[in-house]
């Protein structure tokens, strides 16, 4: 646990949350500033800054993610669910305790849209693959 982490405080019950699900590994609660009805956060109880800081043996906390997302979809009668996870400030991470946004979606709600997509060039693809495998 990290003392000044707001999500650790939620885990410890020092800050209230609208909790949907909790077990020994994870806590799932409604986001305080929802972007859709039922927008929730799925977090490990253990503090990790980003997904990159989770050791491979601890990643099992993710096992409940599909079940919780499905239950949330049913509860909100959503037509779909986005699962969004941000790492580092440049990617939009504001709270540095790893978390997954579960965002119930409805057709044409216009909430999350990818910007216009480019075209993958062969040279770029080969460059990335070469560096990645190095
Ligand atoms: P991110 O930008 O991915 O770091 O998202 C952090 C999320 O935490 C935002 O969507 C906030 O609305 C949410 N949040 C911050 N404080 C609280 C809180 N006390 N209870 C519930 N959600 C929170
Ligand atoms: Zn924390």
PDB file of C-alpha atoms and ligand atoms in Angstrom, residues 6-7 10 15 29-33 39 41 86 92-95 99 101, ligand 1:
ATOM      1  CA  UNK A   6      -6.276   7.679  -3.401  1.00  0.00           C
ATOM      2  CA  UNK A   7      -7.097   4.164  -4.657  1.00  0.00           C
ATOM      3  CA  UNK A  10     -10.386   3.396  -1.151  1.00  0.00           C
ATOM      4  CA  UNK A  15     -12.306   7.069   1.366  1.00  0.00           C
ATOM      5  CA  UNK A  29     -16.329   0.636  -7.784  1.00  0.00           C
ATOM      6  CA  UNK A  30     -18.247   3.299  -9.671  1.00  0.00           C
ATOM      7  CA  UNK A  31     -16.150   6.086 -11.166  1.00  0.00           C
ATOM      8  CA  UNK A  32     -16.853   9.388  -9.422  1.00  0.00           C
ATOM      9  CA  UNK A  33     -16.990  11.185 -12.805  1.00  0.00           C
ATOM     10  CA  UNK A  39     -18.704   3.552 -15.623  1.00  0.00           C
ATOM     11  CA  UNK A  41     -13.017   1.058 -12.140  1.00  0.00           C
ATOM     12  CA  UNK A  86      -3.933   3.913 -19.433  1.00  0.00           C
ATOM     13  CA  UNK A  92      -3.865   9.966 -20.012  1.00  0.00           C
ATOM     14  CA  UNK A  93      -3.142   8.238 -16.710  1.00  0.00           C
ATOM     15  CA  UNK A  94      -3.998  10.545 -13.817  1.00  0.00           C
ATOM     16  CA  UNK A  95      -4.106   8.138 -10.878  1.00  0.00           C
ATOM     17  CA  UNK A  99      -6.857   0.468 -12.992  1.00  0.00           C
ATOM     18  CA  UNK A 101     -12.093   1.570 -16.825  1.00  0.00           C
TER      19      UNK A 101
HETATM   20  P1  LIG B   1      -7.184   7.768 -15.226  1.00  0.00           P
HETATM   21  O1  LIG B   1      -7.318   9.046 -16.004  1.00  0.00           O
HETATM   22  O2  LIG B   1      -7.202   6.559 -16.125  1.00  0.00           O
HETATM   23  O3  LIG B   1      -6.025   7.780 -14.268  1.00  0.00           O
HETATM   24  O4  LIG B   1      -8.540   7.662 -14.415  1.00  0.00           O
HETATM   25  C1  LIG B   1      -8.701   7.957 -13.065  1.00  0.00           C
HETATM   26  C2  LIG B   1     -10.200   7.846 -12.808  1.00  0.00           C
HETATM   27  O5  LIG B   1     -10.408   7.818 -11.406  1.00  0.00           O
HETATM   28  C3  LIG B   1     -11.032   9.026 -13.354  1.00  0.00           C
HETATM   29  O6  LIG B   1     -12.014   8.538 -14.265  1.00  0.00           O
HETATM   30  C4  LIG B   1     -11.666   9.621 -12.111  1.00  0.00           C
HETATM   31  O7  LIG B   1     -12.975  10.100 -12.320  1.00  0.00           O
HETATM   32  C5  LIG B   1     -11.637   8.457 -11.133  1.00  0.00           C
HETATM   33  N1  LIG B   1     -11.640   8.814  -9.719  1.00  0.00           N
HETATM   34  C6  LIG B   1     -10.817   9.683  -9.096  1.00  0.00           C
HETATM   35  N2  LIG B   1     -11.085   9.717  -7.787  1.00  0.00           N
HETATM   36  C7  LIG B   1     -12.090   8.839  -7.564  1.00  0.00           C
HETATM   37  C8  LIG B   1     -12.818   8.426  -6.416  1.00  0.00           C
HETATM   38  N3  LIG B   1     -12.559   8.921  -5.187  1.00  0.00           N
HETATM   39  N4  LIG B   1     -13.804   7.510  -6.561  1.00  0.00           N
HETATM   40  C9  LIG B   1     -14.084   7.001  -7.781  1.00  0.00           C
HETATM   41  N5  LIG B   1     -13.430   7.349  -8.896  1.00  0.00           N
HETATM   42  C10 LIG B   1     -12.451   8.256  -8.810  1.00  0.00           C
END
